[in-house]
Tab-separated table of C-alpha atoms and ligand atoms in Angstrom:
chain	number	residue	atom	x	y	z
X	29	MET	CA	-29.555	-47.309	-1.541
X	30	SER	CA	-29.979	-44.545	0.994
X	31	ASP	CA	-28.698	-41.104	0.131
X	32	ALA	CA	-26.362	-41.424	3.122
X	33	ASP	CA	-23.463	-41.991	0.691
X	34	ASN	CA	-24.178	-38.741	-1.076
X	35	THR	CA	-24.885	-36.549	1.913
X	36	ASP	CA	-21.749	-34.468	1.457
X	37	LYS	CA	-23.023	-33.251	-1.905
X	38	PRO	CA	-25.195	-30.136	-1.915
X	39	TRP	CA	-27.311	-31.565	-4.754
X	40	ALA	CA	-27.876	-35.005	-3.123
X	41	GLY	CA	-31.617	-34.558	-2.543
X	42	ARG	CA	-32.752	-35.865	-5.921
X	43	PHE	CA	-30.473	-38.900	-5.970
X	44	THR	CA	-30.959	-42.376	-4.561
X	45	GLU	CA	-27.631	-43.898	-5.542
X	46	PRO	CA	-24.136	-42.624	-4.832
X	47	THR	CA	-21.876	-41.335	-7.582
X	48	ASP	CA	-19.597	-43.938	-9.122
X	49	ALA	CA	-16.121	-43.366	-7.676
X	50	PHE	CA	-14.484	-42.954	-11.073
X	51	VAL	CA	-17.236	-40.632	-12.289
X	52	GLU	CA	-16.647	-38.535	-9.230
X	53	ALA	CA	-12.938	-38.298	-9.935
X	54	PHE	CA	-13.540	-37.763	-13.660
X	55	THR	CA	-16.002	-34.912	-13.248
X	56	ALA	CA	-14.238	-33.111	-10.403
X	57	SER	CA	-12.431	-29.869	-11.177
X	58	VAL	CA	-11.205	-28.962	-7.714
X	59	GLY	CA	-7.696	-30.177	-8.553
X	60	PHE	CA	-7.253	-27.220	-10.878
X	61	ASP	CA	-10.004	-24.715	-10.058
X	62	LYS	CA	-8.917	-24.313	-6.439
X	63	ARG	CA	-6.598	-21.622	-7.701
X	64	LEU	CA	-9.747	-19.493	-8.041
X	65	TYR	CA	-10.399	-19.575	-4.283
X	66	ARG	CA	-9.665	-15.876	-3.627
X	67	HIS	CA	-11.918	-14.789	-6.448
X	68	ASP	CA	-14.626	-17.243	-5.428
X	69	ILE	CA	-14.558	-15.834	-1.912
X	70	ALA	CA	-14.535	-12.224	-3.127
X	71	GLY	CA	-17.558	-13.005	-5.335
X	72	SER	CA	-19.360	-14.683	-2.443
X	73	ILE	CA	-18.703	-11.794	-0.068
X	74	ALA	CA	-20.067	-9.297	-2.601
X	75	HIS	CA	-23.086	-11.548	-3.203
X	76	ALA	CA	-23.764	-11.835	0.555
X	77	LYS	CA	-23.531	-8.056	0.969
X	78	MET	CA	-25.992	-7.615	-1.871
X	79	LEU	CA	-28.394	-10.156	-0.307
X	80	ALA	CA	-28.250	-8.199	2.958
X	81	HIS	CA	-28.660	-4.908	1.092
X	82	VAL	CA	-31.952	-6.074	-0.446
X	83	GLY	CA	-33.141	-7.684	2.836
X	84	ILE	CA	-32.767	-11.373	1.921
X	85	LEU	CA	-30.114	-11.880	4.601
X	86	THR	CA	-30.024	-10.082	7.948
X	87	GLU	CA	-26.981	-7.946	8.680
X	88	LYS	CA	-26.010	-10.475	11.308
X	89	GLU	CA	-26.184	-13.395	8.869
X	90	CYS	CA	-24.208	-11.408	6.338
X	91	ALA	CA	-21.501	-10.600	8.889
X	92	ALA	CA	-21.239	-14.272	9.905
X	93	ILE	CA	-20.899	-15.312	6.260
X	94	ILE	CA	-18.220	-12.724	5.545
X	95	GLU	CA	-16.242	-13.616	8.625
X	96	GLY	CA	-16.550	-17.321	7.875
X	97	LEU	CA	-15.343	-16.825	4.293
X	98	GLN	CA	-12.414	-14.704	5.423
X	99	GLU	CA	-11.399	-17.419	7.873
X	100	ILE	CA	-11.621	-19.997	5.102
X	101	ALA	CA	-9.302	-17.892	2.930
X	102	LEU	CA	-6.771	-17.931	5.750
X	103	GLU	CA	-7.154	-21.692	6.190
X	104	ILE	CA	-6.440	-22.158	2.493
X	105	GLU	CA	-3.437	-19.855	2.609
X	106	ARG	CA	-2.020	-21.680	5.617
X	107	GLY	CA	-2.400	-24.947	3.717
X	108	GLU	CA	-4.862	-26.260	6.295
X	109	PHE	CA	-7.909	-26.563	4.078
X	110	ALA	CA	-8.915	-30.139	3.258
X	111	TRP	CA	-9.951	-30.094	-0.397
X	112	SER	CA	-12.394	-32.843	-1.247
X	113	THR	CA	-12.885	-34.404	-4.665
X	114	ALA	CA	-16.323	-35.575	-3.555
X	115	LEU	CA	-17.246	-31.892	-3.332
X	116	GLU	CA	-16.315	-31.560	-7.000
X	117	ASP	CA	-15.120	-27.998	-7.350
X	118	VAL	CA	-13.775	-24.951	-5.541
X	119	HIS	CA	-17.283	-23.503	-5.148
X	120	MET	CA	-18.840	-26.458	-3.316
X	121	ASN	CA	-15.715	-27.043	-1.228
X	122	ILE	CA	-15.787	-23.522	0.117
X	123	GLU	CA	-19.544	-23.457	0.608
X	124	ALA	CA	-19.515	-26.758	2.504
X	125	ARG	CA	-16.710	-25.543	4.735
X	126	LEU	CA	-18.642	-22.342	5.419
X	127	THR	CA	-21.612	-24.361	6.658
X	128	ASP	CA	-19.253	-26.483	8.783
X	129	ARG	CA	-17.970	-23.333	10.397
X	130	ILE	CA	-21.082	-21.170	10.828
X	131	GLY	CA	-23.948	-23.638	10.607
X	132	VAL	CA	-27.234	-23.161	8.806
X	133	THR	CA	-26.548	-19.517	7.873
X	134	GLY	CA	-23.835	-20.817	5.538
X	135	LYS	CA	-26.553	-22.583	3.551
X	136	LYS	CA	-28.212	-19.251	2.779
X	137	LEU	CA	-25.256	-17.887	0.785
X	138	HIS	CA	-26.284	-19.632	-2.431
X	139	THR	CA	-29.685	-17.872	-2.506
X	140	GLY	CA	-30.294	-16.247	-5.876
X	141	ARG	CA	-27.216	-17.604	-7.615
X	142	SER	CA	-25.948	-20.771	-9.257
X	143	ARG	CA	-22.520	-22.246	-9.774
X	144	ASN	CA	-23.036	-21.314	-13.395
X	145	ASP	CA	-22.930	-17.568	-12.838
X	146	GLN	CA	-20.536	-18.090	-9.948
X	147	VAL	CA	-17.851	-19.834	-12.007
X	148	ALA	CA	-18.195	-17.380	-14.896
X	149	THR	CA	-17.708	-14.542	-12.403
X	150	ASP	CA	-14.704	-16.195	-10.763
X	151	ILE	CA	-12.864	-16.706	-14.047
X	152	ARG	CA	-13.459	-13.109	-15.073
X	153	LEU	CA	-12.211	-11.812	-11.718
X	154	TYR	CA	-9.162	-14.022	-11.985
X	155	LEU	CA	-8.370	-13.192	-15.592
X	156	ARG	CA	-8.862	-9.489	-14.942
X	157	GLU	CA	-6.158	-9.626	-12.270
X	158	GLN	CA	-3.860	-11.739	-14.410
X	159	ILE	CA	-4.138	-9.455	-17.437
X	160	LYS	CA	-2.932	-6.569	-15.291
X	161	LEU	CA	0.039	-8.602	-14.083
X	162	LEU	CA	0.857	-9.547	-17.660
X	163	ALA	CA	0.573	-5.971	-18.862
X	164	ALA	CA	3.064	-4.951	-16.176
X	165	GLU	CA	5.501	-7.656	-17.329
X	166	VAL	CA	5.139	-6.617	-20.968
X	167	GLU	CA	5.878	-3.070	-19.892
X	168	ARG	CA	8.992	-4.172	-18.003
X	169	LEU	CA	10.185	-5.860	-21.175
X	170	GLN	CA	9.386	-2.753	-23.217
X	171	GLN	CA	11.312	-0.551	-20.775
X	172	GLY	CA	14.280	-2.913	-21.110
X	173	LEU	CA	14.097	-2.646	-24.888
X	174	LEU	CA	13.806	1.137	-24.716
X	175	GLN	CA	16.871	1.278	-22.487
X	176	LEU	CA	18.807	-0.871	-24.933
X	177	ALA	CA	17.550	1.254	-27.826
X	178	GLU	CA	18.759	4.385	-26.088
X	179	GLU	CA	22.211	2.983	-25.410
X	180	GLU	CA	22.521	1.701	-28.971
X	181	ALA	CA	20.735	4.485	-30.840
X	182	GLY	CA	23.777	5.057	-33.047
X	183	THR	CA	25.049	1.459	-33.254
X	184	VAL	CA	25.209	0.208	-36.842
X	185	MET	CA	24.046	-3.244	-37.800
X	186	PRO	CA	23.043	-4.771	-41.100
X	187	GLY	CA	19.305	-4.707	-41.684
X	188	PHE	CA	18.047	-7.819	-43.466
X	189	THR	CA	15.445	-8.861	-45.952
X	190	HIS	CA	15.390	-12.557	-46.884
X	191	LEU	CA	18.069	-12.810	-44.179
X	192	GLN	CA	20.457	-11.207	-46.704
X	193	THR	CA	22.162	-7.938	-45.869
X	194	ALA	CA	19.904	-5.169	-47.150
X	195	GLN	CA	20.624	-1.703	-45.715
X	196	PRO	CA	22.300	-0.474	-42.569
X	197	VAL	CA	20.037	0.127	-39.605
X	198	THR	CA	20.736	1.101	-36.042
X	199	PHE	CA	20.502	-1.534	-33.351
X	200	GLY	CA	18.313	0.909	-31.433
X	201	HIS	CA	15.892	1.054	-34.358
X	202	HIS	CA	15.751	-2.730	-34.445
X	203	MET	CA	14.924	-2.838	-30.717
X	204	LEU	CA	12.154	-0.316	-31.303
X	205	ALA	CA	10.534	-2.655	-33.817
X	206	TRP	CA	10.011	-5.076	-30.911
X	207	VAL	CA	8.670	-2.277	-28.751
X	208	GLU	CA	6.042	-1.575	-31.432
X	209	MET	CA	4.929	-5.202	-31.636
X	210	LEU	CA	4.590	-5.318	-27.859
X	211	MET	CA	2.730	-2.007	-27.928
X	212	ARG	CA	0.046	-3.655	-30.083
X	213	ASP	CA	0.030	-6.632	-27.714
X	214	GLN	CA	-0.602	-4.203	-24.858
X	215	ALA	CA	-3.430	-2.648	-26.840
X	216	ARG	CA	-4.969	-6.085	-27.477
X	217	PHE	CA	-4.873	-6.871	-23.739
X	218	GLU	CA	-6.395	-3.522	-22.962
X	219	ASP	CA	-9.202	-4.067	-25.421
X	220	CYS	CA	-9.830	-7.645	-24.286
X	221	TYR	CA	-9.950	-6.430	-20.674
X	222	LYS	CA	-13.044	-4.357	-21.474
X	223	ARG	CA	-14.969	-7.507	-22.380
X	224	VAL	CA	-13.505	-9.523	-19.489
X	225	ASN	CA	-14.562	-6.960	-16.928
X	226	VAL	CA	-18.300	-7.585	-17.302
X	227	MET	CA	-20.269	-9.259	-14.489
X	228	PRO	CA	-22.266	-12.477	-15.110
X	229	LEU	CA	-23.412	-12.758	-11.464
X	230	GLY	CA	-27.192	-12.532	-11.198
X	231	ALA	CA	-27.749	-14.674	-14.287
X	232	ALA	CA	-28.103	-17.573	-11.828
X	233	ALA	CA	-28.441	-20.971	-13.551
X	234	LEU	CA	-29.495	-19.501	-16.918
X	235	ALA	CA	-32.679	-17.439	-16.695
X	236	GLY	CA	-32.080	-15.023	-13.843
X	237	THR	CA	-33.608	-15.382	-10.398
X	238	THR	CA	-36.950	-14.761	-8.685
X	239	TYR	CA	-35.270	-12.874	-5.818
X	240	PRO	CA	-35.167	-9.070	-5.878
X	241	ILE	CA	-31.400	-8.930	-6.454
X	242	ASP	CA	-29.473	-5.707	-7.076
X	243	ARG	CA	-26.864	-6.459	-9.716
X	244	GLU	CA	-25.569	-2.886	-9.818
X	245	PHE	CA	-24.712	-3.199	-6.151
X	246	THR	CA	-22.731	-6.423	-6.684
X	247	ALA	CA	-20.963	-5.032	-9.738
X	248	ARG	CA	-19.839	-1.969	-7.780
X	249	GLU	CA	-18.581	-4.168	-4.939
X	250	LEU	CA	-16.515	-6.248	-7.342
X	251	GLY	CA	-15.257	-3.387	-9.499
X	252	PHE	CA	-16.917	-4.599	-12.692
X	253	ASP	CA	-17.317	-1.933	-15.387
X	254	ALA	CA	-20.523	-3.453	-16.743
X	255	ILE	CA	-23.200	-6.101	-16.130
X	256	ALA	CA	-23.863	-8.930	-18.584
X	257	GLU	CA	-27.116	-8.027	-20.331
X	258	ASN	CA	-28.425	-11.491	-21.083
X	259	SER	CA	-28.537	-14.289	-18.525
X	260	LEU	CA	-28.243	-17.125	-21.065
X	261	ASP	CA	-25.208	-15.524	-22.646
X	262	ALA	CA	-23.713	-14.609	-19.268
X	263	VAL	CA	-23.415	-18.208	-18.036
X	264	SER	CA	-22.317	-19.767	-21.293
X	265	ASP	CA	-20.024	-17.221	-22.899
X	266	ARG	CA	-16.330	-17.976	-22.857
X	267	ASP	CA	-15.332	-15.854	-25.823
X	268	PHE	CA	-13.598	-13.448	-23.451
X	269	ALA	CA	-11.187	-16.289	-22.646
X	270	ILE	CA	-10.759	-17.189	-26.304
X	271	GLU	CA	-10.025	-13.585	-27.104
X	272	PHE	CA	-7.467	-13.432	-24.329
X	273	VAL	CA	-5.707	-16.603	-25.489
X	274	ALA	CA	-5.723	-15.242	-29.053
X	275	ALA	CA	-3.977	-12.098	-27.798
X	276	ALA	CA	-1.603	-14.314	-25.806
X	277	SER	CA	-0.878	-16.377	-28.937
X	278	THR	CA	-0.020	-13.248	-30.897
X	279	LEU	CA	2.272	-12.085	-28.123
X	280	MET	CA	3.940	-15.514	-28.057
X	281	MET	CA	4.347	-15.335	-31.835
X	282	HIS	CA	6.220	-12.060	-31.315
X	283	LEU	CA	8.377	-13.497	-28.544
X	284	SER	CA	9.086	-16.480	-30.757
X	285	ARG	CA	10.332	-14.290	-33.616
X	286	PHE	CA	12.385	-12.281	-31.151
X	287	SER	CA	13.787	-15.571	-29.802
X	288	GLU	CA	14.724	-16.650	-33.280
X	289	GLU	CA	16.755	-13.477	-33.807
X	290	LEU	CA	18.517	-13.809	-30.457
X	291	ILE	CA	19.378	-17.419	-31.278
X	292	LEU	CA	20.787	-16.437	-34.669
X	293	TRP	CA	22.606	-13.401	-33.349
X	294	SER	CA	24.293	-15.301	-30.545
X	295	SER	CA	25.617	-17.991	-32.908
X	296	ALA	CA	29.307	-17.995	-33.834
X	297	GLN	CA	28.289	-17.230	-37.426
X	298	PHE	CA	26.537	-13.937	-36.605
X	299	ASP	CA	28.185	-13.157	-33.268
X	300	PHE	CA	26.206	-9.920	-32.789
X	301	VAL	CA	25.207	-10.378	-29.151
X	302	ASP	CA	26.145	-12.153	-25.971
X	303	LEU	CA	23.152	-13.432	-24.030
X	304	GLY	CA	24.677	-13.519	-20.576
X	305	ASP	CA	25.770	-16.724	-18.859
X	306	SER	CA	22.793	-16.881	-16.532
X	307	PHE	CA	20.415	-17.256	-19.486
X	308	CYS	CA	22.323	-20.017	-21.265
X	309	THR	CA	23.366	-23.555	-20.519
X	310	GLY	CA	26.329	-25.684	-21.512
X	311	SER	CA	26.603	-29.025	-23.208
X	312	SER	CA	27.472	-32.174	-21.303
X	313	ILE	CA	29.689	-33.355	-24.151
X	314	MET	CA	30.879	-30.289	-26.115
X	315	PRO	CA	32.875	-28.021	-23.777
X	316	GLN	CA	32.776	-24.985	-26.088
X	317	LYS	CA	28.971	-24.712	-26.142
X	318	LYS	CA	26.861	-21.969	-24.653
X	319	ASN	CA	23.309	-22.717	-25.704
X	320	PRO	CA	20.547	-20.072	-25.875
X	321	ASP	CA	18.065	-22.271	-23.993
X	322	VAL	CA	15.780	-19.511	-22.814
X	323	PRO	CA	14.884	-18.130	-26.247
X	324	GLU	CA	14.699	-21.660	-27.648
X	325	LEU	CA	12.228	-22.732	-24.989
X	326	VAL	CA	10.139	-19.603	-25.458
X	327	ARG	CA	10.018	-20.339	-29.184
X	328	GLY	CA	8.999	-23.907	-28.337
X	329	LYS	CA	6.277	-22.903	-25.898
X	330	THR	CA	4.586	-20.815	-28.548
X	331	GLY	CA	3.165	-23.974	-30.100
X	332	ARG	CA	1.584	-25.003	-26.848
X	333	ILE	CA	-0.199	-21.669	-26.462
X	334	TYR	CA	-1.536	-21.907	-30.036
X	335	GLY	CA	-2.791	-25.359	-29.005
X	336	HIS	CA	-4.728	-23.850	-26.115
X	337	LEU	CA	-6.366	-21.382	-28.483
X	338	MET	CA	-7.499	-24.246	-30.710
X	339	ALA	CA	-8.711	-26.171	-27.640
X	340	LEU	CA	-10.900	-23.294	-26.471
X	341	LEU	CA	-12.320	-22.520	-29.893
X	342	THR	CA	-13.180	-26.170	-30.386
X	343	LEU	CA	-14.600	-26.456	-26.872
X	344	MET	CA	-17.209	-23.825	-27.667
X	345	LYS	CA	-18.155	-24.605	-31.220
X	346	GLY	CA	-20.821	-27.237	-30.619
X	347	GLN	CA	-22.412	-26.032	-27.419
X	348	PRO	CA	-26.094	-25.184	-27.305
X	349	LEU	CA	-27.190	-22.477	-24.871
X	350	ALA	CA	-26.802	-22.163	-21.977
X	351	TYR	CA	-24.230	-23.659	-19.557
X	352	ASN	CA	-22.814	-27.112	-20.333
X	353	LYS	CA	-20.299	-29.076	-18.337
X	354	ASP	CA	-17.951	-28.831	-21.333
X	355	ASN	CA	-17.132	-25.382	-20.023
X	356	GLN	CA	-15.233	-26.849	-17.121
X	357	GLU	CA	-12.575	-27.609	-19.730
X	358	ASP	CA	-11.920	-23.890	-20.219
X	359	LYS	CA	-9.739	-23.610	-17.144
X	360	GLU	CA	-6.659	-25.708	-17.771
X	361	PRO	CA	-5.853	-24.174	-21.182
X	362	LEU	CA	-6.426	-20.717	-19.767
X	363	PHE	CA	-4.329	-21.318	-16.653
X	364	ASP	CA	-1.523	-22.954	-18.601
X	365	THR	CA	-1.500	-20.034	-21.041
X	366	LEU	CA	-1.221	-17.579	-18.171
X	367	ASP	CA	1.495	-19.512	-16.342
X	368	ASN	CA	3.647	-19.927	-19.412
X	369	LEU	CA	3.138	-16.437	-20.737
X	370	LYS	CA	4.071	-14.949	-17.382
X	371	GLY	CA	7.182	-17.134	-17.278
X	372	CYS	CA	8.257	-16.187	-20.807
X	373	LEU	CA	7.726	-12.482	-20.213
X	374	ARG	CA	9.564	-12.549	-16.937
X	375	LEU	CA	12.571	-14.245	-18.507
X	376	PHE	CA	12.628	-11.890	-21.461
X	377	ALA	CA	12.350	-8.822	-19.244
X	378	ASP	CA	15.148	-10.150	-17.009
X	379	MET	CA	17.301	-10.968	-20.027
X	380	MET	CA	17.252	-7.492	-21.618
X	381	PRO	CA	19.806	-5.833	-19.323
X	382	GLN	CA	22.080	-8.896	-19.737
X	383	ILE	CA	22.372	-8.612	-23.507
X	384	GLY	CA	25.904	-7.690	-24.517
X	385	VAL	CA	25.988	-5.885	-27.862
X	386	LYS	CA	29.022	-6.622	-30.046
X	387	ARG	CA	29.203	-3.339	-31.917
X	388	ASP	CA	32.353	-4.071	-33.911
X	389	ASN	CA	31.009	-7.353	-35.254
X	390	MET	CA	27.730	-5.773	-36.333
X	391	ARG	CA	29.522	-2.893	-38.044
X	392	GLU	CA	31.831	-5.305	-39.850
X	393	ALA	CA	28.840	-7.359	-41.013
X	394	ALA	CA	27.114	-4.228	-42.318
X	395	ARG	CA	30.274	-3.196	-44.158
X	396	ARG	CA	30.755	-6.613	-45.723
X	397	GLY	CA	27.330	-6.855	-47.286
X	398	PHE	CA	27.383	-3.745	-49.598
X	399	SER	CA	24.629	-2.354	-47.418
X	400	THR	CA	25.008	1.181	-48.802
X	401	ALA	CA	24.319	0.157	-52.408
X	402	THR	CA	20.825	1.708	-52.306
X	403	ASP	CA	22.362	4.929	-50.983
X	404	LEU	CA	24.640	5.100	-54.024
X	405	ALA	CA	21.675	4.555	-56.357
X	406	ASP	CA	19.715	7.301	-54.568
X	407	TYR	CA	22.774	9.587	-54.925
X	408	LEU	CA	22.874	8.995	-58.678
X	409	VAL	CA	19.150	9.771	-58.922
X	410	ARG	CA	19.752	13.074	-57.134
X	411	LYS	CA	22.409	13.795	-59.811
X	412	GLY	CA	19.814	13.286	-62.540
X	413	VAL	CA	20.220	9.590	-63.431
X	414	ALA	CA	16.969	7.619	-63.870
X	415	PHE	CA	16.460	5.112	-61.012
X	416	ARG	CA	16.597	2.001	-63.230
X	417	ASP	CA	19.867	3.178	-64.795
X	418	ALA	CA	21.247	4.026	-61.387
X	419	HIS	CA	20.351	0.509	-60.202
X	420	GLU	CA	22.305	-0.939	-63.123
X	421	VAL	CA	25.353	1.259	-62.451
X	422	VAL	CA	25.480	0.283	-58.803
X	423	GLY	CA	25.016	-3.389	-59.651
X	424	LYS	CA	28.154	-3.207	-61.776
X	425	ALA	CA	30.064	-1.414	-59.015
X	426	VAL	CA	29.044	-4.134	-56.541
X	427	ARG	CA	30.182	-6.848	-58.948
X	428	TYR	CA	33.557	-5.082	-59.168
X	429	GLY	CA	33.643	-4.847	-55.351
X	430	VAL	CA	32.977	-8.570	-54.996
X	431	GLU	CA	35.820	-9.317	-57.413
X	432	CYS	CA	38.403	-7.131	-55.720
X	433	GLY	CA	37.134	-7.560	-52.127
X	434	LYS	CA	36.245	-3.890	-51.562
X	435	ASP	CA	33.154	-2.295	-50.107
X	436	LEU	CA	31.754	0.672	-52.079
X	437	SER	CA	33.069	3.095	-49.465
X	438	GLU	CA	36.556	1.646	-49.842
X	439	MET	CA	36.800	2.416	-53.577
X	440	ASP	CA	38.464	5.667	-54.549
X	441	LEU	CA	36.804	8.304	-56.683
X	442	ALA	CA	38.474	7.149	-59.911
X	443	GLU	CA	37.311	3.574	-59.341
X	444	LEU	CA	33.731	4.715	-58.784
X	445	GLN	CA	33.798	7.025	-61.798
X	446	GLN	CA	34.417	3.993	-64.056
X	447	PHE	CA	30.745	3.260	-63.527
X	448	SER	CA	29.306	6.774	-63.808
X	449	GLN	CA	30.791	10.143	-64.635
X	450	VAL	CA	28.293	12.019	-62.444
X	451	ILE	CA	29.942	10.650	-59.296
X	452	GLU	CA	31.888	13.309	-57.409
X	453	GLN	CA	33.795	13.643	-54.137
X	454	ASP	CA	30.553	14.202	-52.146
X	455	VAL	CA	29.580	10.565	-52.818
X	456	PHE	CA	31.550	9.530	-49.741
X	457	ASP	CA	29.051	11.311	-47.493
X	458	VAL	CA	26.407	8.771	-48.494
X	459	LEU	CA	28.580	5.692	-48.852
X	460	THR	CA	29.640	5.528	-45.246
X	461	LEU	CA	27.450	3.585	-42.859
X	462	GLU	CA	26.876	6.688	-40.724
X	463	GLY	CA	25.920	8.728	-43.797
X	464	SER	CA	23.421	6.070	-44.829
X	465	LEU	CA	21.830	5.981	-41.383
X	466	ALA	CA	21.668	9.743	-40.929
X	467	ALA	CA	19.994	10.149	-44.329
X	468	ARG	CA	16.888	8.198	-43.233
X	469	ASN	CA	15.762	11.034	-41.078
X	470	HIS	CA	11.962	11.000	-40.924
X	471	ILE	CA	9.383	9.531	-38.548
X	472	GLY	CA	9.849	5.770	-38.554
X	473	GLY	CA	13.324	5.997	-40.123
X	474	THR	CA	16.504	4.496	-38.721
X	475	ALA	CA	18.571	7.691	-38.213
X	476	PRO	CA	19.914	7.934	-34.638
X	477	GLN	CA	18.126	11.259	-34.188
X	478	GLN	CA	14.820	9.577	-35.077
X	479	VAL	CA	15.545	6.691	-32.734
X	480	HIS	CA	15.845	9.118	-29.827
X	481	ALA	CA	12.606	10.863	-30.790
X	482	ALA	CA	10.799	7.508	-31.167
X	483	ILE	CA	11.988	6.399	-27.719
X	484	ALA	CA	10.519	9.528	-26.141
X	485	ARG	CA	7.194	8.986	-27.926
X	486	ALA	CA	7.098	5.292	-26.972
X	487	ARG	CA	7.590	6.153	-23.292
X	488	GLN	CA	4.747	8.627	-23.501
X	489	ARG	CA	2.440	6.154	-25.273
X	490	LEU	CA	3.200	3.435	-22.726
X	491	SER	CA	2.172	5.677	-19.867
X	492	GLN	CA	-1.262	6.035	-21.428
X	493	PHE	CA	-2.415	2.411	-21.117
X	494	ARG	CA	-5.153	2.108	-18.502
X	495	LEU	CA	-3.957	-1.348	-17.446
X	496	LEU	CA	-0.601	0.141	-16.496
X	497	GLN	CA	-2.033	3.005	-14.497
X	498	GLU	CA	-4.233	1.459	-11.826
R	14	LIG	N1	-16.899	-26.783	-12.004
R	14	LIG	C1	-17.854	-26.198	-12.870
R	14	LIG	C2	-17.161	-25.481	-14.041
R	14	LIG	O1	-15.972	-25.318	-13.975
R	14	LIG	C3	-18.676	-25.203	-12.124
R	14	LIG	C4	-20.067	-25.029	-12.655
R	14	LIG	C5	-20.823	-26.271	-12.519
R	14	LIG	N2	-22.187	-26.094	-12.831
R	14	LIG	C6	-22.982	-27.146	-13.025
R	14	LIG	N3	-24.209	-26.891	-13.289
R	14	LIG	N4	-22.542	-28.359	-13.018
R	14	LIG	O2	-17.734	-25.100	-15.004
């Protein structure tokens, strides 16, 4: 068989028989890696400039390549580019089109590089951009939470342990707990970004290249902070992607817990919040229903992102150095993680200003659950009672309250004194919900004053993330 059937493939020289049609379809990645086209072109332009800089290409050849690549980007954006499965991936599609457009000069672009360092560079450029977009969405969500925290800094709600009423907290304080989780997610992205923003280009197929390349030049052109030190590692490493998906999984875990609370709180049984009609759907059979679909779906999608993390870890575990075709399987899990995470964050950020807080219901729930019982015990301790005895006294008072349907703050002094003689009129300062909140007045505590101070600090800390500055 002549190689005529393979002539469109840049590697056809060594082959005498054409690729089996199903093998061609099976091994192609262009269907999903074409989304890297901008980054592929940016990498190629930087590479061409470097080749001209060291005298491998003439300035004229370099200019023709750059212009050709820029035209190709426009063709792709206009939807005019004919992607070919026979050309396997985004890299060979663009390179072949370049040669179509500018002739033999196009064939010089691949001097001193390989698709192995090319693809590793493209993914890093892409992920670098995406992490910044994600960080901005996380920040938008955090700002929404901070706004809510500010408006509800003094709003009482029951705090829970074991989902049983524990102690009163402010709704603002509860919102700030989410801000803290997201703050750590931001920090994980920021840290991961440092290892993403390292340039593999120049590693070529695996061992480096015989051409006098200038990797510092290319790295500067592409805005990389560092150059991969080892060529074998540079083409085969995907732990930057694993690390990113691990950070994404942790963020999804947080959004899933948050979702769970919103779902509970918007139920008729809790009735603490209203999620806003535009974020809920109805039932086709039960007219009364308003279902919290958005948080439910976010909770559901968390499993899929964990799945991608497992896929990537497993993808890497058996691979010998250096590049193996297995690595082509890194893209779909990574892309799907990014698409879904961006969607979830966008919805959550949009939802924050729509949340209606039902202050009266939360206050009533806090009142019903004897949430100031610990405050009464602490009061007795301040009057000289040992903590264990105080615990016992309050337990009896609660039992009495359950029997007669009264919260501790609704009992009069004589009723309370049945349980301990040290109780005086000043007990009512600590038994009210406001008294309980105001008493927890230290860094990290739930007092409204502390909530305001924590909001100011959180805003300051947020402004310090590098990813949010550039
Ligand atoms: N499509 C390939 C990938 O995603 C590009 C690199 C191919 N390199 C090779 N030697 N076959 O990994």
